[in-house]
Coordinates of C-alpha atoms and ligand atoms in Angstrom, one line a residue:
X1 CA -13.8 -25.2 16.3
X2 CA -10.5 -26.9 17.3
X3 CA -8.1 -26.2 14.4
X4 CA -5.1 -28.2 13.9
X5 CA -2.7 -26.1 11.7
X6 CA 0.1 -26.6 9.1
X7 CA 2.2 -23.2 8.7
X8 CA 4.5 -22.4 5.7
X9 CA 7.3 -20.2 6.3
X10 CA 8.4 -19.8 10.0
X11 CA 10.4 -16.1 9.4
X12 CA 9.8 -12.6 10.7
X13 CA 5.7 -13.5 10.2
X14 CA 5.3 -17.3 11.0
X15 CA 8.0 -17.8 13.6
X16 CA 6.1 -14.5 15.8
X17 CA 2.8 -16.7 15.4
X18 CA 4.2 -20.2 16.6
X19 CA 5.9 -17.8 19.6
X20 CA 2.1 -16.0 19.8
X21 CA -0.2 -19.3 19.5
X22 CA 2.3 -21.4 21.8
X23 CA 2.3 -18.4 24.6
X24 CA -1.1 -18.1 24.6
X25 CA -1.6 -22.1 24.8
X26 CA 0.4 -21.6 27.6
X27 CA -0.5 -19.1 29.8
X28 CA -4.8 -19.7 29.2
X29 CA -5.6 -16.5 27.0
X30 CA -6.8 -19.2 24.1
X31 CA -9.0 -20.9 26.3
X32 CA -10.3 -17.9 28.0
X33 CA -11.4 -16.5 24.9
X34 CA -13.0 -20.0 23.7
X35 CA -9.9 -20.4 21.1
X36 CA -8.6 -24.3 20.6
X37 CA -5.8 -23.8 19.0
X38 CA -2.5 -26.4 17.7
X39 CA 0.2 -26.1 15.4
X40 CA 1.0 -29.2 14.1
X41 CA 3.6 -28.8 11.5
X42 CA 5.6 -25.9 10.3
X43 CA 6.9 -26.2 6.2
X44 CA 10.1 -23.9 5.4
X45 CA 13.4 -25.0 3.5
X46 CA 16.2 -24.9 5.5
X47 CA 15.5 -27.0 8.9
X48 CA 18.2 -25.7 11.0
X49 CA 17.6 -22.1 10.7
X50 CA 14.1 -23.3 11.7
X51 CA 15.1 -25.1 14.7
X52 CA 16.9 -21.8 15.6
X53 CA 13.8 -20.0 15.0
X54 CA 11.6 -22.4 17.7
X55 CA 14.6 -22.0 20.1
X56 CA 14.2 -17.9 20.3
X57 CA 10.7 -18.2 20.1
X58 CA 10.3 -21.0 22.7
X59 CA 8.2 -18.6 24.8
X60 CA 5.5 -21.4 25.1
X61 CA 6.4 -25.3 24.5
X62 CA 6.6 -25.7 20.7
X63 CA 8.3 -28.8 21.0
X64 CA 5.8 -31.3 19.5
X65 CA 6.0 -29.2 16.3
X66 CA 6.8 -30.8 13.4
X67 CA 9.8 -29.0 11.1
X68 CA 8.7 -30.7 7.4
X69 CA 10.4 -29.8 4.1
X70 CA 7.7 -31.4 1.7
X71 CA 4.6 -29.8 1.3
X72 CA 2.5 -32.3 1.2
X73 CA 3.3 -33.4 4.5
X74 CA 1.0 -30.7 5.3
X75 CA -1.7 -30.2 2.6
X76 CA -1.6 -34.4 2.5
X77 CA -2.5 -34.2 6.4
X78 CA -6.3 -34.8 7.4
X79 CA -6.1 -34.1 10.4
X80 CA -4.7 -30.7 9.8
X81 CA -8.0 -28.4 8.8
X82 CA -6.6 -24.8 9.0
X83 CA -3.1 -23.6 6.5
X84 CA -1.2 -20.6 7.7
X85 CA 1.0 -19.4 4.3
X86 CA 3.6 -16.9 6.1
X87 CA 6.1 -17.2 3.2
X88 CA 5.7 -14.4 0.3
X89 CA 5.7 -15.2 -3.2
X90 CA 3.3 -16.0 -6.2
X91 CA 4.2 -19.0 -7.2
X92 CA 4.6 -21.7 -4.2
X93 CA 2.3 -20.1 -2.2
X94 CA -0.4 -19.4 -5.0
X95 CA 0.0 -23.6 -5.4
X96 CA -0.4 -24.1 -1.5
X97 CA -3.6 -21.7 -1.1
X98 CA -4.8 -23.1 -3.9
X99 CA -4.6 -26.8 -3.0
X100 CA -5.6 -26.1 0.5
X101 CA -8.7 -24.9 -0.2
X102 CA -9.8 -27.9 -2.6
X103 CA -8.8 -29.8 0.3
X104 CA -11.4 -28.0 2.5
X105 CA -9.0 -26.0 4.5
X106 CA -9.3 -22.9 6.5
X107 CA -6.8 -20.2 4.8
X108 CA -4.7 -17.9 6.0
X109 CA -2.2 -15.8 4.6
X110 CA -0.5 -12.2 5.1
X111 CA 0.1 -12.8 1.0
X112 CA -1.1 -9.4 -0.3
X113 CA 0.5 -9.5 -3.9
X114 CA -1.1 -13.7 -4.2
X115 CA -4.3 -12.3 -3.0
X116 CA -3.8 -9.3 -5.4
X117 CA -3.1 -10.8 -8.6
X118 CA -5.5 -14.0 -8.2
X119 CA -8.3 -12.8 -6.5
X120 CA -10.7 -13.6 -9.4
X121 CA -9.3 -17.6 -9.0
X122 CA -9.2 -17.7 -5.6
X123 CA -13.2 -16.6 -5.2
X124 CA -13.9 -19.2 -7.7
X125 CA -12.4 -21.2 -6.1
X126 CA -14.3 -20.5 -2.4
X127 CA -17.3 -20.6 -4.8
X128 CA -16.8 -24.0 -5.2
X129 CA -15.8 -25.0 -1.7
X130 CA -18.4 -23.0 0.5
X131 CA -17.5 -24.3 3.9
X132 CA -13.8 -22.8 3.8
X133 CA -12.5 -19.6 4.9
X134 CA -9.9 -17.4 3.9
X135 CA -8.7 -14.8 6.8
X136 CA -6.3 -12.1 5.5
X137 CA -6.0 -9.7 7.9
X138 CA -1.7 -9.4 8.1
X139 CA -1.8 -8.7 4.4
X140 CA -2.5 -5.3 4.5
X141 CA -1.4 -2.6 6.7
X142 CA 0.6 -5.5 9.1
X143 CA -0.5 -4.8 12.5
X144 CA -3.8 -2.0 11.4
X145 CA -6.9 -4.5 11.9
X146 CA -8.5 -2.6 9.2
X147 CA -9.4 -5.7 7.1
X148 CA -11.7 -6.9 9.6
X149 CA -13.2 -3.5 10.8
X150 CA -14.1 -3.3 6.8
X151 CA -15.9 -6.9 6.7
X152 CA -17.8 -6.2 9.7
X153 CA -18.4 -2.6 11.6
X154 CA -18.4 -0.7 7.7
X155 CA -20.6 -3.2 6.4
X156 CA -23.7 -1.8 6.8
X157 CA -22.1 1.9 6.0
X158 CA -21.6 3.4 2.6
X159 CA -17.4 4.3 2.4
X160 CA -17.3 7.1 -0.1
X161 CA -13.3 7.1 0.0
X162 CA -10.4 4.6 1.8
X163 CA -7.0 6.3 1.0
X164 CA -3.6 5.7 3.6
X165 CA 0.3 5.1 3.8
X166 CA 0.7 1.7 3.5
X167 CA 4.1 1.4 2.8
X168 CA 6.4 1.6 5.6
X169 CA 9.8 0.7 3.8
X170 CA 9.2 4.3 1.3
X171 CA 7.4 5.7 4.3
X172 CA 10.7 5.3 6.3
X173 CA 12.9 6.4 3.3
X174 CA 10.7 9.8 3.1
X175 CA 11.0 11.0 6.3
X176 CA 14.8 10.2 6.1
X177 CA 14.9 12.1 3.3
X178 CA 12.4 14.9 5.1
X179 CA 14.0 15.7 8.4
X180 CA 17.3 14.2 7.1
X181 CA 17.9 16.0 3.6
X182 CA 18.5 12.0 2.8
X183 CA 19.0 12.0 -1.0
X184 CA 16.5 9.1 -2.6
X185 CA 19.8 6.5 -2.6
X186 CA 21.6 7.3 0.5
X187 CA 17.9 6.9 2.4
X188 CA 17.3 3.7 0.6
X189 CA 20.7 2.2 1.2
X190 CA 19.8 3.1 5.0
X191 CA 16.2 1.3 5.3
X192 CA 18.3 -1.7 3.4
X193 CA 20.7 -1.8 5.9
X194 CA 18.5 -1.6 8.7
X195 CA 15.7 -4.6 7.0
X196 CA 13.2 -2.2 6.2
X197 CA 14.2 -3.0 2.2
X198 CA 14.2 -5.5 0.3
X199 CA 18.0 -6.4 -1.3
X200 CA 15.1 -5.7 -5.0
X201 CA 13.1 -2.9 -3.8
X202 CA 11.0 -2.1 -6.4
X203 CA 7.5 -4.0 -5.5
X204 CA 7.9 -1.2 -2.1
X205 CA 9.2 2.0 -3.8
X206 CA 7.7 1.6 -7.5
X207 CA 4.7 1.6 -5.5
X208 CA 3.5 -2.2 -6.1
X209 CA 3.3 -2.8 -2.9
X210 CA 0.6 0.0 -2.0
X211 CA -1.2 -1.3 -4.9
X212 CA -1.7 -4.8 -4.2
X213 CA -3.2 -4.3 -1.0
X214 CA -5.5 -1.0 -2.5
X215 CA -6.9 -2.8 -4.8
X216 CA -7.8 -5.3 -1.5
X217 CA -9.3 -2.5 0.0
X218 CA -11.5 -0.9 -2.7
X219 CA -12.9 -4.9 -3.2
X220 CA -14.2 -4.5 0.5
X221 CA -14.9 -2.0 0.0
X222 CA -16.6 -1.1 -3.7
X223 CA -17.2 -5.4 -4.2
X224 CA -15.2 -4.7 -7.5
X225 CA -12.3 -6.9 -8.6
X226 CA -9.4 -4.4 -9.0
X227 CA -6.8 -5.2 -11.9
X228 CA -3.7 -4.3 -11.0
X229 CA -2.8 -3.3 -14.1
X230 CA -5.5 -0.4 -14.6
X231 CA -4.5 1.3 -11.2
X232 CA -2.0 4.1 -11.8
X233 CA 0.9 3.7 -9.8
X234 CA 3.9 6.0 -9.2
X235 CA 6.3 5.3 -6.6
X236 CA 9.3 7.7 -5.2
X237 CA 12.2 6.7 -7.1
X238 CA 12.0 9.9 -9.1
X239 CA 12.1 12.2 -5.9
X240 CA 15.1 14.3 -5.3
X241 CA 15.9 16.8 -2.2
X242 CA 15.1 19.1 -4.0
X243 CA 11.0 18.0 -4.1
X244 CA 11.2 18.2 0.0
X245 CA 13.0 21.7 -0.4
X246 CA 9.9 22.8 -2.5
X247 CA 7.8 21.5 0.3
X248 CA 8.5 23.1 2.8
X249 CA 7.7 26.2 1.0
X250 CA 4.4 25.1 0.7
X251 CA 3.9 24.1 4.2
X252 CA 3.9 20.0 3.0
X253 CA 5.6 17.1 3.2
X254 CA 5.8 14.1 0.6
X255 CA 3.9 10.8 1.7
X256 CA 3.4 7.7 -1.1
X257 CA -0.8 7.8 -0.3
X258 CA -3.0 4.9 -1.9
X259 CA -6.3 6.6 -3.0
X260 CA -10.0 4.4 -4.0
X261 CA -12.6 6.7 -4.3
X262 CA -16.5 5.8 -5.4
X263 CA -18.4 8.2 -7.7
X264 CA -22.4 7.5 -8.1
X265 CA -23.5 7.2 -11.6
X266 CA -25.9 10.0 -12.8
X267 CA -28.7 8.0 -13.9
X268 CA -29.9 5.3 -11.3
X269 CA -29.7 2.8 -14.3
X270 CA -26.1 3.0 -14.5
X271 CA -23.9 1.5 -12.1
X272 CA -21.0 4.2 -9.9
X273 CA -17.5 3.7 -11.1
X274 CA -14.3 3.6 -8.6
X275 CA -11.3 5.0 -8.8
X276 CA -8.0 4.2 -7.6
X277 CA -4.8 5.3 -7.9
X278 CA -1.4 5.2 -6.0
X279 CA 0.9 8.1 -6.0
X280 CA 3.6 9.9 -3.9
X281 CA 1.3 13.3 -2.9
X282 CA 2.9 16.4 -1.5
X283 CA 0.5 16.4 1.5
X284 CA -0.3 19.6 3.9
X285 CA 1.7 19.5 6.9
X286 CA -1.8 20.0 9.0
X287 CA -2.7 16.3 7.8
X288 CA -2.8 13.5 9.7
X289 CA -1.2 11.6 7.0
X290 CA 2.0 13.9 7.3
X291 CA 2.6 13.2 10.4
X292 CA 3.2 9.7 10.3
X293 CA 6.7 9.1 10.3
X294 CA 8.9 5.7 9.9
X295 CA 8.1 3.1 9.0
X296 CA 4.0 3.7 10.3
X297 CA 1.2 3.0 8.0
X298 CA -2.5 4.9 8.6
X299 CA -5.5 4.8 6.7
X300 CA -8.2 6.6 6.8
X301 CA -11.6 6.2 5.3
X302 CA -14.5 8.7 4.5
X303 CA -18.0 7.3 4.2
X304 CA -21.2 7.9 4.7
X305 CA -22.5 7.3 8.4
X306 CA -19.0 7.1 10.1
X307 CA -17.8 10.4 8.4
X308 CA -14.2 10.4 8.3
X309 CA -12.6 8.3 10.9
X310 CA -8.2 7.1 10.8
X311 CA -6.2 4.0 12.0
X312 CA -2.6 4.7 12.6
X313 CA -0.2 1.7 13.4
X314 CA 2.4 -0.1 12.5
X315 CA 2.6 -1.4 8.7
X316 CA 5.0 -4.6 9.5
X317 CA 7.3 -5.9 12.0
X318 CA 6.9 -9.6 13.9
X319 CA 4.4 -8.9 16.3
X320 CA 2.3 -6.5 15.3
X321 CA 1.9 -8.6 12.0
X322 CA 1.7 -11.9 14.0
X323 CA -1.1 -10.7 15.6
X324 CA -2.9 -10.2 13.2
X325 CA -2.4 -13.4 12.3
X326 CA -3.7 -14.5 15.9
X327 CA -6.9 -12.5 15.3
X328 CA -7.6 -14.1 12.4
X329 CA -7.2 -17.4 13.9
X330 CA -9.2 -17.0 17.6
X331 CA -12.1 -15.6 15.0
X332 CA -11.9 -18.8 12.8
X333 CA -11.4 -20.9 16.1
X334 CA -14.5 -19.0 17.8
X335 CA -16.9 -19.0 14.6
X336 CA -16.4 -15.3 14.0
X337 CA -15.0 -15.3 10.5
X338 CA -16.8 -13.3 8.1
X339 CA -16.6 -14.0 4.7
X340 CA -13.8 -13.0 3.0
X341 CA -15.1 -10.6 0.7
X342 CA -18.4 -9.5 1.8
X343 CA -19.4 -7.6 -1.6
X344 CA -19.6 -8.0 -5.2
X345 CA -20.6 -5.6 -7.6
X346 CA -18.5 -6.7 -11.0
X347 CA -20.5 -4.0 -12.7
X348 CA -18.8 -0.8 -11.0
X349 CA -16.6 0.8 -13.2
X350 CA -12.7 1.6 -12.7
X351 CA -11.5 4.9 -14.0
X352 CA -8.3 5.4 -14.2
X353 CA -7.9 9.2 -15.3
X354 CA -7.5 11.0 -11.5
X355 CA -8.3 14.6 -10.6
X356 CA -6.9 17.3 -8.2
X357 CA -4.6 19.9 -8.5
X358 CA -0.8 19.2 -9.0
X359 CA 3.2 20.1 -7.7
X360 CA 5.4 19.9 -10.9
X361 CA 8.7 20.3 -11.0
X362 CA 11.0 21.0 -13.8
X363 CA 14.6 22.0 -14.1
X364 CA 15.9 24.1 -17.0
X365 CA 18.5 24.1 -18.9
X366 CA 19.5 28.1 -17.3
X367 CA 18.8 29.4 -14.4
X368 CA 16.1 31.3 -14.0
X369 CA 15.8 34.6 -12.8
X370 CA 13.6 35.3 -10.2
X371 CA 14.3 34.8 -6.5
X372 CA 11.8 31.9 -5.0
X373 CA 8.8 32.4 -3.5
X374 CA 5.3 32.5 -4.5
X375 CA 2.7 34.9 -6.2
X376 CA 2.3 37.6 -8.7
X377 CA 5.1 39.7 -7.8
X378 CA 7.6 40.4 -10.9
X379 CA 8.3 38.4 -14.0
X380 CA 6.4 37.4 -16.7
X381 CA 2.7 37.6 -16.2
X382 CA 0.4 34.9 -15.4
X383 CA 0.1 31.3 -16.5
X384 CA -3.8 30.0 -17.0
X385 CA -4.6 33.5 -15.4
X386 CA -2.3 34.1 -12.5
X387 CA 0.8 35.0 -10.9
X388 CA 4.5 33.6 -11.6
X389 CA 7.6 34.6 -9.5
X390 CA 10.5 36.2 -11.9
X391 CA 11.4 33.2 -14.0
X392 CA 13.5 33.2 -17.2
X393 CA 11.0 35.2 -18.7
X394 CA 12.0 34.7 -22.5
X395 CA 11.9 31.1 -22.1
X396 CA 9.3 29.9 -20.4
X397 CA 6.4 33.0 -20.8
X398 CA 4.7 32.2 -23.9
X399 CA 5.8 29.0 -24.2
X400 CA 5.0 27.2 -20.7
X401 CA 1.5 29.1 -21.5
X402 CA 0.9 27.6 -24.4
X403 CA 2.3 24.1 -23.7
X404 CA -0.2 24.3 -20.0
X405 CA -3.6 25.7 -22.2
X406 CA -2.6 22.9 -24.6
X407 CA -3.1 20.5 -22.3
X408 CA -6.4 21.5 -20.4
X409 CA -4.2 22.7 -16.9
X410 CA -3.8 26.1 -15.5
X411 CA -1.2 27.3 -13.4
X412 CA -1.8 28.6 -10.6
X413 CA 1.5 29.8 -9.5
X414 CA 4.9 29.3 -10.6
X415 CA 8.4 29.6 -8.5
X416 CA 11.9 28.7 -8.3
X417 CA 13.6 26.7 -5.7
X418 CA 15.4 28.7 -3.1
X419 CA 18.8 27.0 -3.7
X420 CA 18.9 26.0 -7.3
X421 CA 17.9 29.0 -9.7
X422 CA 17.8 26.6 -12.2
X423 CA 14.9 24.3 -10.7
X424 CA 10.9 25.7 -10.9
X425 CA 8.5 24.5 -9.4
X426 CA 4.3 25.4 -10.3
X427 CA 1.1 24.7 -8.2
X428 CA -1.8 23.2 -11.2
X429 CA -5.4 24.0 -11.0
X430 CA -7.8 21.5 -10.4
X431 CA -7.3 19.0 -13.6
X432 CA -7.1 15.6 -14.8
X433 CA -3.6 12.7 -14.7
X434 CA -4.2 12.3 -18.0
X435 CA -3.9 16.2 -18.9
X436 CA -1.0 16.3 -16.6
X437 CA 0.7 13.7 -19.1
X438 CA -0.3 16.3 -21.5
X439 CA 1.7 18.6 -20.0
X440 CA 4.6 16.8 -19.4
X441 CA 5.0 16.0 -22.9
X442 CA 4.3 19.5 -23.7
X443 CA 7.1 20.4 -21.6
X444 CA 9.6 17.7 -22.1
X445 CA 9.5 19.7 -25.8
X446 CA 10.5 22.2 -25.0
X447 CA 13.9 24.3 -25.6
X448 CA 14.8 25.3 -22.2
X449 CA 13.8 22.4 -19.5
X450 CA 16.8 19.6 -18.9
X451 CA 14.8 16.5 -17.9
X452 CA 11.7 15.1 -17.9
X453 CA 9.5 17.4 -15.6
X454 CA 8.2 15.1 -12.5
X455 CA 4.6 15.8 -11.0
X456 CA 2.7 14.7 -8.2
X457 CA -1.2 15.4 -7.3
X458 CA -1.5 18.0 -3.9
X459 CA -3.5 16.1 -1.4
X460 CA -6.7 18.9 -0.4
X461 CA -5.9 20.6 2.9
X462 CA -9.3 19.6 3.5
X463 CA -8.9 15.9 3.1
X464 CA -7.6 13.5 5.9
Ligands
NAP501 N1 7.2 -9.2 8.1 C1 6.7 -8.9 8.3 O1 6.5 -7.2 8.7 C2 5.5 -8.4 7.2 C3 4.0 -8.0 7.1 C4 3.1 -7.8 6.5 C5 2.9 -9.1 5.2 N2 3.8 -9.8 5.4 C6 3.9 -11.6 4.5 O2 4.2 -12.0 5.3 C7 4.9 -13.7 4.1 C8 6.5 -14.0 5.0 O3 6.6 -12.7 5.3 P1 8.1 -12.6 6.3 O4 8.7 -11.2 6.6 O5 8.0 -13.7 7.7 O6 9.3 -13.6 5.3 P2 10.9 -14.2 5.3 O7 11.0 -14.0 6.9 O8 11.1 -14.4 4.6 O9 10.0 -15.6 5.9 C9 9.6 -16.4 5.2 C10 9.7 -17.9 5.4 O10 8.9 -19.0 4.3 C11 9.7 -19.9 3.7 N3 9.8 -20.2 2.9 C12 9.9 -19.3 1.6 N4 9.8 -20.1 0.4 C13 9.5 -21.6 0.9 C14 9.2 -22.3 0.0 N5 9.4 -21.9 -1.5 N6 9.4 -23.4 0.7 C15 9.3 -23.5 2.0 N7 9.2 -22.3 2.7 C16 9.4 -21.2 2.3 C17 11.1 -19.4 4.4 O11 12.2 -20.7 5.0 P3 13.7 -20.6 4.6 O12 14.0 -19.6 6.1 O13 13.8 -22.2 5.5 O14 13.5 -20.3 3.5 C18 10.7 -18.8 6.1 O15 10.4 -19.3 7.0 C19 4.7 -12.4 2.9 O16 3.7 -12.4 2.1 C20 5.0 -10.9 3.6 O17 4.4 -10.1 2.4 C21 5.4 -9.6 6.0

């Protein structure tokens, strides 16, 4: 199919897409794979800036591309049969994508927030316009081809779990905190000065960006539309350098991980469920997730036939992300585009109470007695039945045990931070997040606690 395209947005991604399309037209690559693609118009706000972008990315011939500022110059142009929405946001972008689909134009977008927030409406609109293809390879993990792979390579498989590091900004920050001992504020400031983090970093650091991406992956894996407000989501803004010190003692590091797992129902008549959440995790150094540093991304898929498979690569950046858009364009032009979301399992339940062992950090009002390490030497004896290091016995022995037990939590070890004697960290046995909330609430009421406890799941050593 010949694609005549209108592009909304000529920024980091849009500039790369125009460059690649015109370069591949010039060098014959598009024709060689059977694709026929012409970019007729780009729509931006700032025409002068767009002209400069076309000069900077002019490796092919982009002289015939018109720069416009009115959406209808593209949406009402009947010669345009493919719209690329590469401008971001969920208001104007929504109007554009919805109008394009309604007008029968194919849509390629890199906009995970738009897709995740309006998925049900978009699917309804697509069902009313069955000739329209919606492609979004660039929306999750930038350059990693995870979307198409889930739509095609895993179509005959049965996915148990999809998890990964899906936000380059926070991974960059966590790498800085780990390797350079940077504080959260220092790491954020550096990410902003290097252009990795937005002026308003909330979506990245509070895990909302991962939440949107993970919900799209969960839809592809399990067929269930995910209401974002039901996804337990914790970001990295409460982490401190103390956590990284503690991680070293535990042979772990910290990564912001999104995880979605399927659970079969015990009854054949009942649908199963999907457990989905986003949280920083204590990740064992032996895990492949631990070695993904800087702005890199990784997705790990566990499935019935394939076992465990892993995709790593750049999660952002002009050419990695533009490459994903180009893959969509080529597949669309060659008639190889798959349905956007092939699976539909509306009855699958979504559970928001995830389980695991947890790391908990608490700061005490008085210094702890012990000198770090784990195990059963010294101290106050077992909490939840197991060993405790020497810590402020008079304050916590009875109370901690009582609070943990009341919340249904066992503490498998308690240690003091090596450099701050009033900072404790503990590992729990396997429990669920709702119990951890109750434990945290109970701890917050203890007289010897100086601030709210911080907790996060510990990735099992056997799990990626
Ligand atoms: N950057 C990445 O590495 C990356 C990776 C994966 C996915 N994405 C997604 O790709 C999309 C674009 O990201 P980006 O980094 O390329 O953004 P960007 O560099 O900020 O570029 C945005 C472009 O959209 C245009 N634009 C914004 N609002 C507009 C409006 N209301 N009307 C007309 N034009 C408008 C801007 O034009 P003006 O300059 O004239 O304002 C600019 O050309 C987003 O959805 C993002 O989440 C980006």
